[in-house]
XYZ file of C-alpha atoms in Angstrom:
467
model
C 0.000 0.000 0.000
C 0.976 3.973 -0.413
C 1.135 4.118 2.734
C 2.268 1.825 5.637
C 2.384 1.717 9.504
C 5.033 0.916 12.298
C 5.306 0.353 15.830
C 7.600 3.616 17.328
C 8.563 4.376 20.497
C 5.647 4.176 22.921
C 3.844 1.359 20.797
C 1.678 4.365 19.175
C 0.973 3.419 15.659
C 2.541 6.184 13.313
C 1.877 5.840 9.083
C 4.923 6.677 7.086
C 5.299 7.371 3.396
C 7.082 4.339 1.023
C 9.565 7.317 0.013
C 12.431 7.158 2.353
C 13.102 11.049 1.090
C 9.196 12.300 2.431
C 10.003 10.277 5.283
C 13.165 12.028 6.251
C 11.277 15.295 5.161
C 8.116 15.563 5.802
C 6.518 15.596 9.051
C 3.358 13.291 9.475
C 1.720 15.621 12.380
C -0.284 18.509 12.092
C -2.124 21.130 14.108
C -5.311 22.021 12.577
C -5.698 25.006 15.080
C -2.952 27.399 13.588
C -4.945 29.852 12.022
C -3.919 29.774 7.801
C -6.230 32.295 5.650
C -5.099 35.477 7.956
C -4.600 39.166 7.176
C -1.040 38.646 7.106
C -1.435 35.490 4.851
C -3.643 38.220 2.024
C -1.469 41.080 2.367
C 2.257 39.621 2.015
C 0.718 36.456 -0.353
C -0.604 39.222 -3.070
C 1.902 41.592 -2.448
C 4.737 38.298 -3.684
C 2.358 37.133 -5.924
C 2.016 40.872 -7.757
C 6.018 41.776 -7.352
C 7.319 38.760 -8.892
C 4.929 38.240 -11.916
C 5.998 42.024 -12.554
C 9.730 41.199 -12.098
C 9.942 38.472 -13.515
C 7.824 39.300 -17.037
C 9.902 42.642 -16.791
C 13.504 40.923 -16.773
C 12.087 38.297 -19.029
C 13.036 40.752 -21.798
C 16.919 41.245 -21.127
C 19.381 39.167 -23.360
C 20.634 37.517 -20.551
C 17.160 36.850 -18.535
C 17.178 37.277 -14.389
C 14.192 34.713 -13.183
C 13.308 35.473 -9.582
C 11.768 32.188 -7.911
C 9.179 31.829 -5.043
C 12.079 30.717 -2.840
C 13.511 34.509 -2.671
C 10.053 35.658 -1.492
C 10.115 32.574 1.190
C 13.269 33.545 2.954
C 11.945 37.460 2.484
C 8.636 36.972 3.812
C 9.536 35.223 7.356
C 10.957 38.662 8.886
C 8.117 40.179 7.192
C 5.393 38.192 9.031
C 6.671 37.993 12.193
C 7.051 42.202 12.019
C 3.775 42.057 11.391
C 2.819 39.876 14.150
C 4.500 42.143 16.718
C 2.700 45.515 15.775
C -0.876 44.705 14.218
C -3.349 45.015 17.311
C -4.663 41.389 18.069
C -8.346 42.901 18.888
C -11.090 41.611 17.132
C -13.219 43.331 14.533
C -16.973 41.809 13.791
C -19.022 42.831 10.499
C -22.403 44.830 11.805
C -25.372 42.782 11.397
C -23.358 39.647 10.783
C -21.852 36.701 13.246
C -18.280 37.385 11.278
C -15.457 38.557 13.082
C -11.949 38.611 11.964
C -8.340 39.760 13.860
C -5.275 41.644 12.097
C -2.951 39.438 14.609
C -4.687 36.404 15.769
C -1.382 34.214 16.306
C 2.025 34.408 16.345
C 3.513 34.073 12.789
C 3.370 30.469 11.802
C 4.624 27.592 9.183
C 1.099 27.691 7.567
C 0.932 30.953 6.889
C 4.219 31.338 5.363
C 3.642 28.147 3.024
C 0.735 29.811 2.142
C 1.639 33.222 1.238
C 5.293 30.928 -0.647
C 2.406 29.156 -2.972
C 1.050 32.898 -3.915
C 4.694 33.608 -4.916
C 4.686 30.664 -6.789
C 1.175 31.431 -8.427
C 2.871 34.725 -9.543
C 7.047 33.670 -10.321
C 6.549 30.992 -13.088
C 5.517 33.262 -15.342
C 3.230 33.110 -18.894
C 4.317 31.542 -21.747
C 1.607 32.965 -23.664
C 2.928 36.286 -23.209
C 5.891 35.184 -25.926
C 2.888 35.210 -28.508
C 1.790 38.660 -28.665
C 5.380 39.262 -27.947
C 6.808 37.974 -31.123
C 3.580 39.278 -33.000
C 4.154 42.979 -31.978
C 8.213 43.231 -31.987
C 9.415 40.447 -34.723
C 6.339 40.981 -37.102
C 5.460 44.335 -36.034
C 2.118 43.867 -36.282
C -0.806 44.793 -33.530
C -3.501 42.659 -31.869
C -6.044 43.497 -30.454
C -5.613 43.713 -25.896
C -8.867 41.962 -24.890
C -8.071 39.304 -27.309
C -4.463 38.969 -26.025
C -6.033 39.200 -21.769
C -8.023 36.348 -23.297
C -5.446 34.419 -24.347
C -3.418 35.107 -21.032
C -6.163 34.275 -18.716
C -7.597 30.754 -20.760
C -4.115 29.345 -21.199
C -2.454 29.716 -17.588
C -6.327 28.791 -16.218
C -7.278 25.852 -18.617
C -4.391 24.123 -15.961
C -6.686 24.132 -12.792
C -8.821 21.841 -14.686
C -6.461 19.547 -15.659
C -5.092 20.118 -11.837
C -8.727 18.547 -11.097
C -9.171 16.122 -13.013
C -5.892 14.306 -11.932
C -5.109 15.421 -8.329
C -6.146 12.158 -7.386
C -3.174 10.251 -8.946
C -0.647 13.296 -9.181
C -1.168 14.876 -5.244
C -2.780 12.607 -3.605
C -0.885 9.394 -4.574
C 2.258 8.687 -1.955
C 4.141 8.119 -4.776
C 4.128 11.216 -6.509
C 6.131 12.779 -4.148
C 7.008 16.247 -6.372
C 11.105 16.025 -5.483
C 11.866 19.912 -5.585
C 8.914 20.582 -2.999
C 11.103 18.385 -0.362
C 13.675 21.399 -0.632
C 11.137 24.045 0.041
C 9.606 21.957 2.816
C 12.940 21.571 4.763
C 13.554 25.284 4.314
C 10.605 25.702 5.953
C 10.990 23.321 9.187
C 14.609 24.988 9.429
C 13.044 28.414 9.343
C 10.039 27.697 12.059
C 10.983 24.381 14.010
C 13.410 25.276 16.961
C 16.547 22.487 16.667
C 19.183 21.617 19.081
C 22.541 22.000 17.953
C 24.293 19.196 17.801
C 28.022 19.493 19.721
C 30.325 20.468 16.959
C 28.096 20.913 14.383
C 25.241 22.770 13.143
C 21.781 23.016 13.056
C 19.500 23.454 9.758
C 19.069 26.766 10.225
C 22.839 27.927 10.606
C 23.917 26.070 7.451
C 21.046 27.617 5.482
C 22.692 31.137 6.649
C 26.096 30.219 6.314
C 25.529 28.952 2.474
C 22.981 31.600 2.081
C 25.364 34.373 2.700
C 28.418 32.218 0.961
C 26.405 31.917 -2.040
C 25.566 35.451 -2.482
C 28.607 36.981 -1.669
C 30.624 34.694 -4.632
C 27.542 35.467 -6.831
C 29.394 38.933 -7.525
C 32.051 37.116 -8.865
C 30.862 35.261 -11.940
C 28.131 38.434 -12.648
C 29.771 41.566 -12.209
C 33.869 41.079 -11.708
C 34.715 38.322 -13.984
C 31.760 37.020 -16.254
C 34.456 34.977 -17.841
C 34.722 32.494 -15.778
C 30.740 31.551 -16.310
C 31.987 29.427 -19.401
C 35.712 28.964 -19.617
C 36.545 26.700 -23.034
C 40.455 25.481 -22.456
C 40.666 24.161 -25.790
C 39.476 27.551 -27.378
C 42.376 28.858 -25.387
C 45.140 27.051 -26.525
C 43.884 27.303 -29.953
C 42.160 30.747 -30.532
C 41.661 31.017 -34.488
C 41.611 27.321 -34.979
C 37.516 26.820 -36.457
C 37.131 22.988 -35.299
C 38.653 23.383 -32.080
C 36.547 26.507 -31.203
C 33.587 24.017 -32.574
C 34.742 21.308 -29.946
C 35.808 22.912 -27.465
C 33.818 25.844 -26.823
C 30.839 26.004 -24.385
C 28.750 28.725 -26.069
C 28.788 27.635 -29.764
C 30.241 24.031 -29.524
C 30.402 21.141 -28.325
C 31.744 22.108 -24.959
C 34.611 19.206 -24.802
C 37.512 20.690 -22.047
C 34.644 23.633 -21.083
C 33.676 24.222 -17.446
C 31.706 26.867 -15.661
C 31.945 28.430 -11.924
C 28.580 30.152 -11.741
C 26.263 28.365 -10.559
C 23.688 29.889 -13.079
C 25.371 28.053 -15.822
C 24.798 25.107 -14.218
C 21.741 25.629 -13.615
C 19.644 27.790 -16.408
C 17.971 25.360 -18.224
C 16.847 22.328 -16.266
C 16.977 23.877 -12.995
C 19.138 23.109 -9.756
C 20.309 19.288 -9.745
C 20.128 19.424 -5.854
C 16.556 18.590 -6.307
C 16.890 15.918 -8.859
C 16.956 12.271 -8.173
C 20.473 10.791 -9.185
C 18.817 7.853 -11.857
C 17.041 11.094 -13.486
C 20.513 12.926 -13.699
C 22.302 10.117 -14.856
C 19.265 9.134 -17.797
C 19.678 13.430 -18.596
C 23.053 13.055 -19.180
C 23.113 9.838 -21.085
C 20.755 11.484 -23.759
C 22.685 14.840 -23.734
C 26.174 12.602 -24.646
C 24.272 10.334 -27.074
C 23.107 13.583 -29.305
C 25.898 16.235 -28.654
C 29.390 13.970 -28.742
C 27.982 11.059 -31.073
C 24.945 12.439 -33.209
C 25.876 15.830 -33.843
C 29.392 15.030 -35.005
C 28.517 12.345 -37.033
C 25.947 14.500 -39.025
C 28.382 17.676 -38.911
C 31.502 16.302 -40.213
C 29.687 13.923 -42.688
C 28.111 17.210 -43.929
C 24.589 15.400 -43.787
C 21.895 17.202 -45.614
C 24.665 20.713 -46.402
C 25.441 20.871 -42.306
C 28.936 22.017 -43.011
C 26.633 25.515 -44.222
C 25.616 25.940 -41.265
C 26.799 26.456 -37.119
C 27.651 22.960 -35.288
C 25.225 24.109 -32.418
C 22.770 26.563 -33.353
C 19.001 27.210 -32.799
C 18.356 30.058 -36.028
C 16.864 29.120 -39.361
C 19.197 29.324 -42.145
C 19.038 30.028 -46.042
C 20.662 27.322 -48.823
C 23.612 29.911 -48.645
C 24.017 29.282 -45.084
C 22.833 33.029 -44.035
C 20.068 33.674 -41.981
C 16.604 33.299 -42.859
C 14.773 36.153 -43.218
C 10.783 35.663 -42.533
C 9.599 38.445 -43.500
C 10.224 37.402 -47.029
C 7.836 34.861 -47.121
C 4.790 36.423 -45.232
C 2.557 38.981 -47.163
C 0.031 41.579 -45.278
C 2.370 40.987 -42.308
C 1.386 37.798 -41.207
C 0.058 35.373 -43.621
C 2.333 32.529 -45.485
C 3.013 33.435 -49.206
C 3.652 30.026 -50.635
C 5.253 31.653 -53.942
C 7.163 33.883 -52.306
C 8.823 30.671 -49.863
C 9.296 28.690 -53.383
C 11.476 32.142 -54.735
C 13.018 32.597 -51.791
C 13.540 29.065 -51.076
C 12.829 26.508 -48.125
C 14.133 26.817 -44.190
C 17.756 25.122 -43.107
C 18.605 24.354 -39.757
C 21.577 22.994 -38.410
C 21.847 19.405 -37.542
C 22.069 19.490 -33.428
C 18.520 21.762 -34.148
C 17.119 19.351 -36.114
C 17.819 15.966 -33.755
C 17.030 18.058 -30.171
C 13.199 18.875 -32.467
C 12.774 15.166 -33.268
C 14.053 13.789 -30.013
C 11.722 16.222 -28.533
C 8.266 14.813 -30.651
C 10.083 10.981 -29.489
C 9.970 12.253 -25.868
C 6.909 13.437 -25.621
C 5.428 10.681 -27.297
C 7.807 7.880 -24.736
C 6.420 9.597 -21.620
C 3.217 7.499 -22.061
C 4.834 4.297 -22.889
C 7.400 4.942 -20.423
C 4.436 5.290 -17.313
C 1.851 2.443 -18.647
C 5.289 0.267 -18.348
C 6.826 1.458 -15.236
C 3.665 3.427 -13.021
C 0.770 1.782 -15.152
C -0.145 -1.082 -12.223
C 0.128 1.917 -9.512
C -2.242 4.024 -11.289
C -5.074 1.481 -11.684
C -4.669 -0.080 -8.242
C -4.818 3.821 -7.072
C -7.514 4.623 -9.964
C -9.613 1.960 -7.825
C -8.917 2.915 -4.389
C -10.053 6.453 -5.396
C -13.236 5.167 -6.772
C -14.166 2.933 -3.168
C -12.991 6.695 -1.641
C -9.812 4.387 0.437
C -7.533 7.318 0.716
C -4.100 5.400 1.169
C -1.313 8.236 1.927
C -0.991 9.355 5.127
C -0.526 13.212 4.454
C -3.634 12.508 2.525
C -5.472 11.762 5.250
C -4.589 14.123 7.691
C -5.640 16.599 4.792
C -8.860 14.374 4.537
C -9.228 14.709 8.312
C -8.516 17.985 9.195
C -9.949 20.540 6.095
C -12.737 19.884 4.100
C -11.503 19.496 0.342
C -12.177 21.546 -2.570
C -14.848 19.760 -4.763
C -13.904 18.328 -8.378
C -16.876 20.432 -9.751
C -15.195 23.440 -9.578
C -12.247 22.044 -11.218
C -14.944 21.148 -14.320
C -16.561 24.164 -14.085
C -13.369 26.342 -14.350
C -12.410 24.361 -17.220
C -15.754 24.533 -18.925
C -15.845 28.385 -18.767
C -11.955 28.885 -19.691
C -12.484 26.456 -23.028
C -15.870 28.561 -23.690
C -13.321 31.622 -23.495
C -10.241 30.600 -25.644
C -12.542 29.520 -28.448
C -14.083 32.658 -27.908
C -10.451 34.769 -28.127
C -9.948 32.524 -31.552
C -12.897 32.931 -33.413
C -13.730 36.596 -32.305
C -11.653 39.408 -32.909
C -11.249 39.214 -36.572
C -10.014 35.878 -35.667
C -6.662 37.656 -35.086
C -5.111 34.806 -33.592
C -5.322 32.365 -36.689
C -6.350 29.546 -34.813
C -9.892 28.347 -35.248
C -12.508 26.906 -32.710
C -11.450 23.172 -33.924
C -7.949 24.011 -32.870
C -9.324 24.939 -29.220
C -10.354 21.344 -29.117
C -7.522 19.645 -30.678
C -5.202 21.127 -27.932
C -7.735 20.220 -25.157
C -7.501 17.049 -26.221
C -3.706 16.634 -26.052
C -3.229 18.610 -23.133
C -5.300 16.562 -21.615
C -3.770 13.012 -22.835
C 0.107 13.966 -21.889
C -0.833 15.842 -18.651
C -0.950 12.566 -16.647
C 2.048 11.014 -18.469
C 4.131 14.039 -18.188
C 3.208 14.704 -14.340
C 3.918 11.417 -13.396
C 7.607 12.105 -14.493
C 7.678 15.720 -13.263
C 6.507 14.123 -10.058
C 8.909 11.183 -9.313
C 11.884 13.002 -11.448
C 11.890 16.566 -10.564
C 12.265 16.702 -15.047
C-alpha cells in the first residue's frame, strides 16, 4: 500500500510514506488550530504574488534573462510576518449585522501561513508563456492585436491548468508516490526556518547552514556576474587554440560542443533544467546519457559527414538558415504581415537548420510521445490499483489523510466548471476578434484534447523526477 504503519517508540501506531526522502522530510503531524487564511497570509501572499509576476515578465526581456523564484520571497517573507505579528493590534473586529469577526494578529507568525503566502509567490514567479505570442507578433512581425483578445489568451491558457489540476489530483497529489522532489527542498527550508533544533556538539543546526551557504552563495555570486563574467563558461581548448575553427567548434561552451569547457557560476549550471540538488540521481544520470548520445555522437557524425549541407551551417545553433548558409529572413515569405506566401517561400527558397537543431526537435516529438509508454510500463499497475482505491474513496497516503481529516476538500466540480468556462473563453479569443489569432474553434479542441492526454504522463515524471 501507499502508505504503511510501524510500531515507534511508545507502541503508538505512526503511518509513514514508502519514500524514504518524504520520510526524512516531511513531518506526518499537524495542528489544525494554527490559524492559515489570515490578514497577514492576504497582504504579504498578493503583495509576492504581484512583485514577482511584474519582475519576472519585466527581466524576461533582457538578453541575458534574471528569473526570480518563489524561494527569494520565502526567505523574504519570514521577517516580514513575524514584524507584522509584533505591531498589528490582536483585537477583534466583527461585520455589523453579521456573526463574522476577523483579527489583524490572531497568532504568532506560523509555518502555515508562510507556506501559504510561498504558494502565492509561486502562483505569480513561473511566469506566462503565452505572453511570448503577442510578444513575437508585436516586436518580430510588427504587427498589432487586439488587448482583450491577447487578456483572453493570457487568462484561458495559464487557467485551462486548474482543470487539468482537477481532473488528476487524485493520482498526481494525492498518490504517496508522486512525491514532487523539488517541494522536499522548500519543505525543509521551511521546518529549518520555524521548528526550533538543538545544535548538535560540533556541528550545526538546519538553520545555521542555510545562513552560512545563504550568505556564501551570495557573496561569490558577484564574482561570476559583475567582476569576472568569464569564468561563467571557460573553453580550455578555445584557449590554446584561438583562431583554430574545429577546435573553437569542440571545445567551446557557447557555440560548440563544450569538450575541455567548465563553468563556476552556478547559473550556468543551472539555467535550463533547474538546480540538480533537487533531482533524483537515476534522473541525472538518464539526462546526461541522452545529452552525450546527441551532442558527442549524433551531432558530429551528421556535422563532419556534412549530412543534408550541415557544413553551411553552425555545429550548435538554434536560427533558421538560407541554402547559402545566411540567416533566414521571414519576413520574405509572409505577405500583409502575417500570412504565409507560398510563392514567395518557393522564390526565396525553403528553411535550413543545423543538424544538433534538427535531432534536439525530433528527439523532442520521441519524448513526448515515450512519456506514455514509459508510465503504462513502469507506473501503469500503480495508477489502476490507485484509480480503484479512489473510486471505493480508500484514501491510502498518510498526508492525505490528515488533509482528509482535518480541512474539508475543494470539490472536483469546480475544477470542471473552471475548465468549462476557460475552453468557452479561448474559443471565444480565436474565433472573435477578426479571428486575429489564426487559430480556429477546432484548434481549441484539438489542444484540449492533447493537453489533456500527456498531462498525466508528463506529471507522473515531473513528479517522481523533478524533469
Amino acid at each position: 500500500e501507499a502508505g504503511y504503519s510501524a510500531m515507534e517508540g511508545d507502541g503508538e501506531i505512526v503511518d509513514k510514506s514508502p519514500i524514504e526522502e518524504v520520510q526524512l522530510t516531511v513531518p506526518v503531524t499537524d495542528d489544525p488550530s494554527q490559524p492559515v487564511m489570515t490578514f497577514r497570509t492576504w497582504v504579504l501572499g498578493l503583495l509576492c504574488c504581484v512583485l514577482l509576476a511584474f519582475l519576472n515578465q519585466f527581466f524576461a526581456y533582457r538578453e541575458a534573462a534574471l528569473s526570480i523564484s518563489s524561494v527569494c520571497a520565502q526567505i523574504a517573507v519570514l521577517p516580514m510576518g513575524r514584524f507584522m505579528a509584533a505591531v498589528l493590534p490582536s483585537k477583534k473586529f466583527t461585520f455589523p449585522g453579521t456573526r463574522w469577526s476577523f483579527s489583524l494578529n490572531p497568532a504568532p507568525f506560523n509555518m502555515k501561513e508562510h507556506v501559504l503566502i510561498t504558494i502565492f509567490a509561486s502562483a505569480g514567479s513561473g511566469g506566462v508563456y503565452a505572453v511570448h505570442i503577442f510578444t513575437i507578433v508585436k516586436g518580430f512581425y510588427h504587427r498589432s492585436i487586439n488587448p482583450f483578445a491577447t487578456w483572453l489568451l493570457v487568462i484561458t491558457t495559464q487557467m485551462l491548468g486548474f482543470g487539468w489540476a482537477g481532473i488528476y489530483r487524485k493520482l498526481l497529489v494525492e498518490s504517496a508516490y508522486m512525491w514532487w522532489p523539488a517541494n522536499l527542498v522548500q519543505v525543509s527550508l521551511f521546518r529549518a526556518l520555524h521548528e526550533k533544533e538543538k545544535r548538535p556538539k560540533g556541528g550545526l543546526s538546519r538553520l545555521q547552514f542555510f545562513m552560512i551557504v545563504l550568505v556564501c552563495s551570495f557573496a561569490y555570486y558577484v564574482i561570476p556576474n559583475i567582476f569576472f563574467p568569464t569564468i561563467s563558461t571557460i573553453s580550455v581548448l578555445c584557449f590554446i587554440w584561438r583562431k583554430n575553427v574545429t577546435v573553437q567548434q569542440i571545445g567551446s561552451g557557447v557555440n560548440g560542443l563544450g569538450i575541455g569547457s567548465f563553468g563556476l557560476d552556478w547559473n550556468t549550471i543551472s539555467a535550463f533544467l533547474g538546480t540538480p540538488l533537487a533531482t533524483p540521481w537515476f534522473a541525472i544520470a538518464n539526462v546526461m546519457a541522452g545529452f552525450f548520445i546527441i551532442v558527442y555522437i549524433l551531432t558530429p557524425l551528421l556535422y563532419w559527414n556534412n549530412v543534408y549541407d550541415a557544413k553551411k551551417f553552425p555545429i550548435i545553433d538554434s536560427s533558421l538558415f538560407t541554402n547559402e548558409g545566411t540567416k533566414y529572413n521571414t519576413s520574405k515569405i509572409l505577405s500583409g504581415g502575417f500570412t504565409f506566401d507560398e510563392k514567395a517561400y518557393a522564390d526565396y527558397g525553403p528553411i535550413h537548420m543545423t543538424g544538433f537543431f534538427a535531432v534536439t526537435y525530433g528527439v523532442g516529438f520521441a519524448a513526448l510521445a515515450a512519456t506514455i509508454s514509459h508510465v503504462c510500463l513502469f507506473h501503469g499497475k500503480e495508477i489502476w490499483e490507485h484509480s480503484k482505491k479512489t473510486l471505493e474513496k480508500k484514501s491510502v497516503d498518510v498526508h492525505t489523510r490528515l488533509m482528509n481529516k482535518n480541512y474539508r476538500s475543494v470539490p472536483t466540480y469546480w475544477f470542471l466548471i473552471l475548465l468549462v468556462i476557460m475552453v468557452a473563453f479561448a474559443m471565444v479569443a480565436c474565433e472573435g476578434f477578426g479571428k486575429q489569432l489564426q487559430l480556429p474553434w477546432w484548434g481549441v479542441v484539438m489542444a484540449c484534447a492533447l493537453a489533456c492526454t500527456f498531462t498525466l504522463p508528463c506529471g507522473v515524471i515531473q513528479a517522481t523526477t523533478n524533469q
